[in-house]
Coordinates of C-alpha atoms in Angstrom, one line a residue:
M450 CA 0.0 0.0 0.0
E451 CA 1.2 3.5 -0.9
Q452 CA 2.1 5.6 2.2
H453 CA 2.5 9.3 2.6
G454 CA 3.5 11.9 5.1
W455 CA 6.5 12.7 7.1
A456 CA 8.2 12.4 10.5
D457 CA 10.7 14.8 12.0
E458 CA 14.3 13.9 12.6
G459 CA 14.3 11.7 15.7
F460 CA 10.8 10.3 15.0
G461 CA 11.7 8.0 12.1
A462 CA 10.9 5.0 14.3
V463 CA 7.2 6.0 14.1
A464 CA 7.3 6.0 10.3
D465 CA 9.0 2.6 10.4
A466 CA 6.4 1.2 12.7
F467 CA 3.6 2.6 10.6
A468 CA 5.0 1.0 7.5
R469 CA 5.4 -2.3 9.3
N470 CA 1.8 -2.3 10.2
F471 CA 0.9 -2.4 6.6
A472 CA 3.3 -5.3 6.0
D473 CA 2.2 -7.3 9.0
F474 CA -1.5 -6.7 9.4
P475 CA -4.4 -6.6 7.0
E476 CA -4.4 -2.8 6.9
L477 CA -6.7 -1.2 4.4
G478 CA -6.3 2.5 5.2
A479 CA -4.8 4.1 8.3
A480 CA -3.1 7.3 9.6
T481 CA -1.2 8.4 12.6
A482 CA -0.2 11.8 14.0
V483 CA 2.0 12.8 16.9
Y484 CA 2.5 16.2 18.6
V485 CA 5.2 17.0 21.0
G486 CA 5.3 20.3 22.9
G487 CA 2.5 21.6 20.8
R488 CA 4.2 20.9 17.5
R489 CA 3.3 18.2 15.1
V490 CA 6.4 15.9 14.7
A491 CA 4.8 13.1 12.6
D492 CA 1.9 12.9 10.2
L493 CA 1.5 9.7 8.3
W494 CA -1.2 8.2 6.2
G495 CA -1.7 5.6 3.5
G496 CA -3.9 2.9 1.9
V497 CA -7.5 3.0 0.8
A498 CA -10.4 4.9 2.4
D499 CA -13.1 3.1 0.4
E500 CA -12.4 -0.6 -0.5
A501 CA -15.2 -0.7 -3.0
T502 CA -14.0 2.3 -5.1
G503 CA -10.3 2.3 -4.3
R504 CA -10.5 5.9 -3.2
A505 CA -7.2 6.8 -1.5
W506 CA -6.8 7.8 2.1
R507 CA -5.8 11.5 2.3
Q508 CA -4.0 13.5 5.0
D509 CA -7.3 14.9 6.3
T510 CA -9.6 11.8 5.9
P511 CA -11.9 11.3 8.9
V512 CA -13.0 7.8 10.0
P513 CA -15.4 6.6 12.7
V514 CA -13.4 6.2 15.9
F515 CA -16.1 4.8 18.1
S516 CA -15.4 5.2 21.9
C517 CA -12.7 7.7 21.3
A518 CA -15.7 9.9 21.7
K519 CA -15.4 9.4 25.4
G520 CA -12.1 11.3 25.4
A521 CA -13.8 14.3 23.7
V522 CA -16.7 14.3 26.1
S523 CA -14.4 13.9 29.1
V524 CA -12.2 16.8 28.0
C525 CA -15.4 18.9 27.9
A526 CA -16.4 17.8 31.4
H527 CA -13.0 18.6 32.9
L528 CA -12.9 21.9 31.1
L529 CA -16.3 22.9 32.6
A530 CA -15.0 21.7 36.0
Q531 CA -11.9 23.8 35.6
E532 CA -14.0 26.8 34.8
G533 CA -16.0 26.2 38.0
R534 CA -19.2 25.5 36.1
L535 CA -19.3 21.8 37.0
D536 CA -18.4 19.9 40.2
L537 CA -17.5 16.3 39.2
D538 CA -18.1 15.1 42.7
A539 CA -21.6 16.7 43.1
P540 CA -24.7 14.6 42.4
V541 CA -25.7 14.6 38.7
A542 CA -29.1 15.7 40.0
R543 CA -27.6 19.1 40.9
Y544 CA -27.6 19.8 37.2
W545 CA -30.3 17.4 36.1
P546 CA -32.9 17.1 38.9
E547 CA -35.0 14.5 37.2
F548 CA -32.1 12.0 37.3
A549 CA -32.5 11.6 41.0
R550 CA -34.8 8.6 41.0
H551 CA -34.6 4.9 41.6
G552 CA -31.4 4.9 43.6
K553 CA -29.4 7.4 41.5
E554 CA -29.8 10.3 43.9
A555 CA -26.1 10.2 44.9
V556 CA -24.6 9.3 41.5
T557 CA -21.9 11.9 40.6
C558 CA -20.3 12.7 37.3
R559 CA -17.1 11.1 38.5
T560 CA -19.0 7.9 39.3
V561 CA -20.2 7.8 35.7
L562 CA -16.7 8.8 34.3
G563 CA -15.3 5.9 36.2
H564 CA -17.9 3.5 34.9
R565 CA -19.2 2.9 38.4
A566 CA -22.7 4.2 38.3
G567 CA -24.5 0.8 37.7
L568 CA -25.8 2.1 34.4
P569 CA -24.0 0.1 31.7
A570 CA -27.1 -0.3 29.6
L571 CA -30.7 0.8 29.6
D572 CA -33.7 -1.5 30.3
A573 CA -35.8 0.5 27.9
V574 CA -35.8 -0.6 24.3
L575 CA -35.6 2.5 22.1
T576 CA -35.7 2.8 18.3
F577 CA -32.9 4.4 16.4
E578 CA -35.1 7.4 15.8
E579 CA -35.7 7.8 19.5
I580 CA -32.0 7.6 20.3
A581 CA -31.3 10.2 17.6
A582 CA -33.9 12.5 19.1
W583 CA -31.9 12.6 22.4
S584 CA -34.7 13.3 24.8
P585 CA -36.2 9.8 24.8
V586 CA -32.8 8.5 26.1
V587 CA -32.8 11.2 28.8
R588 CA -36.3 10.1 29.9
A589 CA -35.2 6.5 29.9
L590 CA -32.2 7.3 32.0
E591 CA -34.3 9.1 34.5
E592 CA -36.4 6.0 35.0
Q593 CA -33.5 3.5 34.9
K594 CA -32.6 1.6 38.1
P595 CA -28.9 0.9 38.7
L596 CA -27.8 -2.7 38.2
W597 CA -25.6 -2.5 41.3
E598 CA -25.2 0.0 44.1
P599 CA -23.5 3.0 42.5
G600 CA -19.8 3.3 43.4
T601 CA -19.4 -0.3 44.6
A602 CA -18.3 -1.9 41.3
H603 CA -17.4 -0.9 37.7
E604 CA -18.3 -2.1 34.2
Y605 CA -18.0 -0.4 30.9
H606 CA -20.8 2.1 30.4
G607 CA -20.7 2.2 26.6
H608 CA -23.2 4.6 25.2
V609 CA -24.8 5.5 28.6
F610 CA -21.5 7.2 29.6
G611 CA -21.9 9.7 26.8
F612 CA -25.6 10.3 27.3
V613 CA -25.3 11.0 31.0
I614 CA -22.3 13.2 30.8
G615 CA -23.6 14.7 27.6
E616 CA -26.9 15.7 29.2
V617 CA -25.0 17.3 32.1
V618 CA -23.0 19.3 29.6
R619 CA -26.3 20.3 27.9
R620 CA -27.8 21.4 31.2
V621 CA -24.7 23.4 32.1
T622 CA -24.0 25.0 28.7
G623 CA -27.3 24.9 26.9
S624 CA -25.6 23.0 24.0
T625 CA -25.6 19.4 23.1
P626 CA -22.2 17.8 23.8
G627 CA -21.3 17.6 20.1
A628 CA -22.1 21.3 19.6
Y629 CA -20.3 22.3 22.8
F630 CA -17.2 20.3 21.8
R631 CA -17.0 22.0 18.5
R632 CA -17.5 25.5 20.0
A633 CA -15.1 25.0 23.0
V634 CA -12.5 22.7 21.5
G635 CA -12.8 21.7 17.9
E636 CA -13.3 25.0 16.2
P637 CA -10.7 27.0 18.3
F638 CA -8.0 24.5 17.5
G639 CA -9.1 23.7 14.0
L640 CA -9.7 20.0 14.7
R641 CA -11.2 17.6 12.2
A642 CA -13.1 15.8 15.0
W643 CA -16.8 15.6 15.6
I644 CA -19.5 14.0 17.7
G645 CA -22.1 13.9 14.9
L646 CA -20.4 14.1 11.5
P647 CA -21.6 17.2 9.5
A648 CA -23.3 16.4 6.2
E649 CA -20.6 18.2 4.2
E650 CA -17.9 15.9 5.6
Q651 CA -19.8 12.6 4.8
E652 CA -18.3 12.1 1.3
A653 CA -14.7 12.5 2.6
R654 CA -14.9 9.9 5.3
A655 CA -13.3 6.5 5.2
L656 CA -15.6 3.5 5.1
L657 CA -15.0 0.8 7.7
A658 CA -14.3 -2.8 6.7
E659 CA -14.1 -6.0 8.8
A660 CA -10.9 -8.0 9.0
E661 CA -11.3 -11.6 8.1
G662 CA -11.7 -13.8 11.1
R663 CA -12.6 -11.0 13.5
P664 CA -14.2 -12.6 16.5
A665 CA -18.0 -12.4 16.7
G666 CA -19.5 -10.9 19.8
P667 CA -21.9 -12.6 22.2
G668 CA -25.6 -13.0 21.5
P669 CA -28.1 -10.2 21.4
E670 CA -29.3 -10.7 24.9
H671 CA -25.9 -10.6 26.5
L672 CA -25.2 -7.5 28.5
L673 CA -22.1 -6.6 26.5
T674 CA -24.1 -6.7 23.3
R675 CA -26.8 -4.6 24.8
I676 CA -24.2 -2.1 26.0
V677 CA -22.7 -1.5 22.6
T678 CA -25.9 -1.7 20.5
M679 CA -28.3 0.1 22.9
N680 CA -30.4 -3.0 23.0
G681 CA -30.1 -3.7 19.3
A682 CA -31.0 -0.2 18.0
L683 CA -27.5 0.3 16.7
A684 CA -25.8 -2.4 14.5
F685 CA -22.6 -3.9 15.9
P686 CA -20.3 -5.0 14.5
G687 CA -22.4 -4.6 11.4
L688 CA -21.3 -1.9 9.1
H689 CA -23.5 -1.7 6.1
E690 CA -27.1 -2.5 7.2
P691 CA -29.3 0.3 8.3
H692 CA -27.8 1.9 11.4
G693 CA -24.5 0.2 10.9
W694 CA -21.3 2.2 11.3
N695 CA -21.0 3.2 7.6
D696 CA -24.5 4.6 7.7
P697 CA -24.4 8.4 7.2
E698 CA -27.5 8.8 9.3
L699 CA -25.9 7.1 12.2
L700 CA -22.6 9.0 11.8
G701 CA -24.5 12.2 11.7
T702 CA -26.2 11.5 15.0
E703 CA -24.8 12.7 18.3
L704 CA -23.8 9.5 20.1
P705 CA -21.3 10.9 22.6
G706 CA -20.3 7.6 24.2
A707 CA -19.1 5.9 21.0
G708 CA -20.0 8.0 17.9
A709 CA -17.0 10.3 17.2
T710 CA -15.5 10.7 13.7
A711 CA -12.0 12.2 13.4
S712 CA -8.9 12.4 11.3
A713 CA -5.7 11.2 12.9
D714 CA -4.5 14.8 13.2
G715 CA -7.9 15.9 14.6
L716 CA -7.8 13.2 17.3
A717 CA -4.1 13.8 18.2
G718 CA -4.8 17.5 18.2
L719 CA -7.6 17.0 20.7
Y720 CA -5.1 15.6 23.2
A721 CA -2.3 18.0 22.3
A722 CA -4.8 20.9 22.8
A723 CA -5.7 19.4 26.3
A724 CA -2.2 18.6 27.4
T725 CA 0.1 21.3 26.0
G726 CA -1.8 23.6 23.7
I727 CA -0.9 23.8 20.0
G728 CA 1.3 26.5 18.5
D729 CA 0.6 29.7 20.3
R730 CA -2.7 28.5 21.7
Q731 CA -2.6 27.7 25.4
R732 CA -3.4 24.3 26.8
L733 CA -7.0 23.6 27.6
L734 CA -6.5 21.6 30.8
T735 CA -4.2 22.8 33.6
P736 CA -1.7 20.4 35.4
A737 CA -4.0 20.3 38.4
T738 CA -7.0 19.4 36.2
L739 CA -5.0 16.5 34.6
T740 CA -3.8 15.3 38.0
D741 CA -7.5 15.0 38.9
A742 CA -8.4 13.4 35.6
T743 CA -5.6 10.8 35.8
G744 CA -6.2 9.6 39.3
E745 CA -7.4 5.9 39.2
V746 CA -11.1 5.5 39.7
S747 CA -11.6 1.9 38.5
S748 CA -9.5 -1.2 37.8
G749 CA -9.5 -4.9 38.3
E750 CA -12.4 -7.3 37.8
G751 CA -15.6 -5.7 36.5
W752 CA -19.1 -6.4 37.5
L753 CA -19.4 -9.0 34.8
G754 CA -16.3 -10.8 36.2
F755 CA -13.8 -9.8 33.5
D756 CA -10.5 -8.1 34.0
A757 CA -8.7 -7.2 30.8
G758 CA -6.1 -5.1 32.7
A759 CA -7.7 -1.7 31.9
R760 CA -7.4 1.2 34.4
W761 CA -9.8 4.1 34.3
G762 CA -9.4 7.6 35.6
S763 CA -12.2 10.2 35.4
G764 CA -13.3 9.5 31.9
F765 CA -10.0 8.3 30.5
L766 CA -8.1 5.1 30.0
L767 CA -4.8 5.2 31.9
D768 CA -1.5 3.6 31.2
S769 CA -1.9 -0.2 31.9
S770 CA -1.1 -3.6 30.6
F771 CA -4.3 -3.5 28.6
R772 CA -3.4 -0.2 26.9
P773 CA 0.3 0.7 27.3
L774 CA 0.7 4.5 27.0
L775 CA 3.7 6.6 28.2
G776 CA 3.3 6.9 32.0
P777 CA 1.2 8.0 34.9
R778 CA 0.2 11.3 33.3
S779 CA -1.1 9.6 30.1
F780 CA -4.9 9.9 29.5
G781 CA -6.9 8.7 26.5
N782 CA -9.5 6.5 25.0
D783 CA -9.6 3.8 22.3
G784 CA -12.2 2.6 19.8
A785 CA -13.7 -0.7 18.7
G786 CA -11.8 -0.9 15.4
G787 CA -8.3 -0.5 17.0
Q788 CA -8.2 3.3 17.1
L789 CA -6.5 5.2 19.9
G790 CA -6.0 8.8 21.0
F791 CA -4.2 9.9 24.1
G792 CA -2.2 12.8 25.6
D793 CA 0.5 13.2 28.3
D794 CA 1.5 16.5 29.7
E795 CA 4.7 15.1 31.3
F796 CA 6.0 14.1 27.9
G797 CA 4.1 16.9 26.1
V798 CA 2.5 14.4 23.7
G799 CA -0.7 14.2 21.7
F800 CA -1.1 11.0 19.8
A801 CA -3.6 9.3 17.5
Y802 CA -3.8 6.2 15.3
V803 CA -6.9 5.6 13.2
A804 CA -7.8 2.9 10.7
N805 CA -10.7 1.6 8.7
R806 CA -9.8 -2.1 8.8
M807 CA -11.4 -3.3 12.0
V808 CA -8.9 -5.9 13.2
G809 CA -9.8 -5.9 16.9
H810 CA -10.3 -3.9 20.1
G811 CA -6.9 -3.2 21.5
D812 CA -5.0 -4.9 18.7
A813 CA -1.3 -4.5 18.3
R814 CA -1.2 -1.8 15.6
A815 CA -1.6 1.2 17.8
N816 CA 0.5 -0.4 20.6
R817 CA 3.4 -0.6 18.1
L818 CA 3.2 3.0 17.3
V819 CA 3.0 4.1 20.9
A820 CA 6.1 1.9 21.6
A821 CA 7.9 3.7 18.8
V822 CA 6.9 7.2 20.2
R823 CA 8.2 6.0 23.6
S824 CA 11.5 5.0 22.1
C825 CA 11.9 8.3 20.3
L826 CA 11.3 10.2 23.6
G827 CA 14.0 8.1 25.3
G828 CA 11.6 5.9 27.3

């Protein structure tokens, strides 16, 4: 596959690792971008954005990045907290009074950010149209009973994570989370990253493709399936059927838990903006805010009995055996197709890897690139 881009002197190992991914994995199209100290030091892309037509991947090609959306929403929550507009340790009901029902009275934003609220999935079965309308999800969350006593256990909160934090953002700012993210973060820094892809960007996007032999998920009644499909309203891992992840209608919908679309530079730029600033624009999140964000909230065995080795801070994946990053100040989120974005203010890094061949969640492609960045920084 033809590859393009550049890497600064001292970051050639990143370019080498990117090329090896195309040799060693069934890559279709992919891109990676790295910032250090607010300056882009690597920007690489290659392959095919649309397998059916052969359309080439471009420098600015956006692609669905699934739960990397959680990173964008979490940056917004911490920015509002930093401004004194949101207390992450106050009950959600301070901002959203109707939420305080059925045992959720004491649930805080931090409880949700750490996947500890007992709300991994809804009991209500909603249509795609109801999910896209937003308010039916809000009403369902108000009536939802936690599956466990909030704060006593953790399990991945999938889409619910984004709807709860997103509704708090809406109550505080008057804007839906996708609109607030663009106004407060995306537009000021010129990021090609969205929660709800605009119609004018749809033709430029990369289309997802499954890797041969990718493991199938559990059955439709399994809680994990309900978590990622919102009880079957969203196709997963289906790509092409109605409401699959190549569907423009789905990609244009605000799904703040798992529905971001971004270019590699847009996703890396999000974390560079948060951790260091970019160019002459100051960093979004202060050292104190990132200290708060990177404190461990959840780790170990989850409510369903699994322990993949992940560690969670307040809304972000932390450095762990599951997702090796750079160190204790690293904060990020990954996506179902293998995508990853993270930042680290100790190393001054913003990083992203995105791809349209869905090999697996947490597969080795991004890990190789992170290891290369680590070696370039002397780690």
